[in-house]
Coordinates of C-alpha atoms in Angstrom, one line a residue:
M1 CA 0.0 0.0 0.0
D2 CA 1.2 3.5 -0.8
P3 CA 2.5 5.3 2.3
S4 CA 0.7 8.6 1.5
R5 CA -2.6 6.7 1.1
K6 CA -2.0 5.0 4.4
R7 CA -1.4 8.3 6.2
R8 CA -4.6 9.8 4.6
I9 CA -6.6 6.8 5.9
R10 CA -5.2 7.2 9.4
L11 CA -6.0 10.9 9.3
V12 CA -9.6 10.3 8.2
V13 CA -10.1 7.6 10.9
A14 CA -8.6 9.8 13.7
L15 CA -10.7 12.8 12.7
S16 CA -13.8 10.6 12.6
V17 CA -13.2 9.3 16.1
A18 CA -12.5 12.9 17.3
V19 CA -15.8 14.1 15.9
L20 CA -17.8 11.2 17.4
L21 CA -16.2 11.8 20.8
A22 CA -17.0 15.5 20.6
A23 CA -20.6 14.8 19.7
A24 CA -20.9 12.3 22.6
L25 CA -19.5 14.9 25.0
V26 CA -21.9 17.6 23.8
Y27 CA -24.9 15.2 24.0
T28 CA -24.0 14.1 27.5
S29 CA -23.5 17.7 28.7
F30 CA -26.9 18.9 27.5
S31 CA -28.9 15.8 28.5
A32 CA -27.6 15.9 32.1
S33 CA -28.7 19.5 32.7
S34 CA -32.0 20.3 34.5
E35 CA -33.8 23.5 34.9
A36 CA -33.8 25.0 38.4
K37 CA -37.3 25.3 40.0
T38 CA -38.6 28.2 42.0
P39 CA -40.3 27.7 45.4
S40 CA -43.8 28.3 43.9
Q41 CA -43.1 25.6 41.3
L42 CA -42.0 23.1 44.0
I43 CA -45.0 23.9 46.1
A44 CA -47.3 23.0 43.2
S45 CA -45.6 19.9 41.9
A46 CA -42.8 18.4 44.1
K47 CA -43.0 14.7 44.8
P48 CA -41.3 13.2 47.9
G49 CA -38.0 11.5 47.3
Q50 CA -37.4 13.1 43.9
S51 CA -34.4 15.4 43.5
Y52 CA -34.9 19.0 42.3
Q53 CA -32.7 22.0 41.8
L54 CA -34.1 24.9 43.9
T55 CA -33.3 28.5 43.2
G56 CA -34.5 31.7 44.9
K57 CA -33.5 34.3 47.5
V58 CA -32.7 33.6 51.2
L59 CA -35.2 35.1 53.6
P60 CA -34.2 36.6 57.0
G61 CA -34.1 34.4 60.0
Y62 CA -31.8 31.5 59.0
R63 CA -30.3 29.6 61.8
R64 CA -27.9 26.7 62.6
Q65 CA -28.8 23.8 64.8
G66 CA -26.5 21.9 67.1
D67 CA -25.8 19.1 64.7
G68 CA -24.5 21.6 62.1
A69 CA -27.7 21.7 60.0
L70 CA -28.6 25.1 58.5
F71 CA -32.3 26.0 58.4
F72 CA -33.4 28.7 56.0
R73 CA -36.3 29.7 53.8
V74 CA -36.0 30.3 50.0
R75 CA -38.5 32.6 48.2
D76 CA -39.2 33.3 44.6
R77 CA -37.1 36.1 43.2
N78 CA -40.1 38.3 42.4
G79 CA -42.8 36.8 44.5
T80 CA -43.9 35.8 48.0
A81 CA -44.0 32.0 47.8
S82 CA -41.3 30.4 50.0
V83 CA -40.2 26.9 51.1
P84 CA -38.2 25.8 54.2
V85 CA -34.8 24.1 53.6
R86 CA -32.7 22.0 55.9
Y87 CA -29.1 21.8 54.7
T88 CA -25.9 20.2 55.9
G89 CA -22.6 20.6 54.3
Q90 CA -20.3 23.5 53.2
V91 CA -21.9 26.9 53.3
P92 CA -20.4 29.4 50.8
D93 CA -18.9 32.6 52.5
P94 CA -21.3 35.0 50.6
F95 CA -24.4 33.1 52.0
R96 CA -26.7 35.7 53.7
T97 CA -30.2 37.1 53.7
G98 CA -31.3 38.4 50.3
R99 CA -28.7 36.4 48.3
E100 CA -29.8 34.1 45.5
V101 CA -28.9 30.5 46.0
I102 CA -29.2 27.2 44.1
V103 CA -29.4 24.0 46.0
D104 CA -30.3 20.4 45.2
V105 CA -33.2 19.3 47.4
Q106 CA -35.6 16.5 48.0
K107 CA -39.0 16.9 49.6
H108 CA -39.4 15.2 53.1
G109 CA -42.8 16.1 54.6
D110 CA -43.2 19.9 54.6
V111 CA -39.4 20.5 54.5
F112 CA -37.0 20.3 51.5
V113 CA -33.7 18.6 52.6
G114 CA -30.7 19.9 50.7
E115 CA -28.1 17.4 49.4
K116 CA -24.8 17.7 51.2
D117 CA -22.4 20.2 49.6
S118 CA -24.8 21.3 46.8
L119 CA -25.4 24.8 48.0
V120 CA -24.2 27.5 45.6
T121 CA -24.6 31.3 46.3
K122 CA -25.0 33.6 43.3
C123 CA -23.1 36.8 43.9
P124 CA -24.8 40.0 42.9
S125 CA -23.4 41.8 39.9
K126 CA -20.7 44.4 40.7
F127 CA -21.8 46.3 37.6
K128 CA -25.3 47.8 37.8
A129 CA -27.0 49.8 35.1
D130 CA -26.6 53.5 35.5
T131 CA -30.0 55.0 35.8
N132 CA -28.7 58.6 35.8
A133 CA -27.5 58.5 32.2

């Protein structure tokens, strides 16, 4: 077999494998994502034992219990519906009242139990629109 033809075949096979792997990676990335739910959506449709990604703002009055659990309420960004959350695990430094959070939860009775180390705090933007312009 001609050496130049052999190289061309190897190149085509290698590029084909690379394209297939890239397509598999993209498919896996998009199929694994799930949309975060607001407290009002969870109140309406959450089923016990099923995992959800909860997003919203932390209400005043969060507290720690002796076993290290953190109890807080999360409300809709632009609403009044809220749900109680019991969370154990690492708490991000910027966690405080009024901050937006995302946490993986499961419904247990009237409380949503956060999965350990799944709490993420969204920091407010440092750049706000100038309303004086």
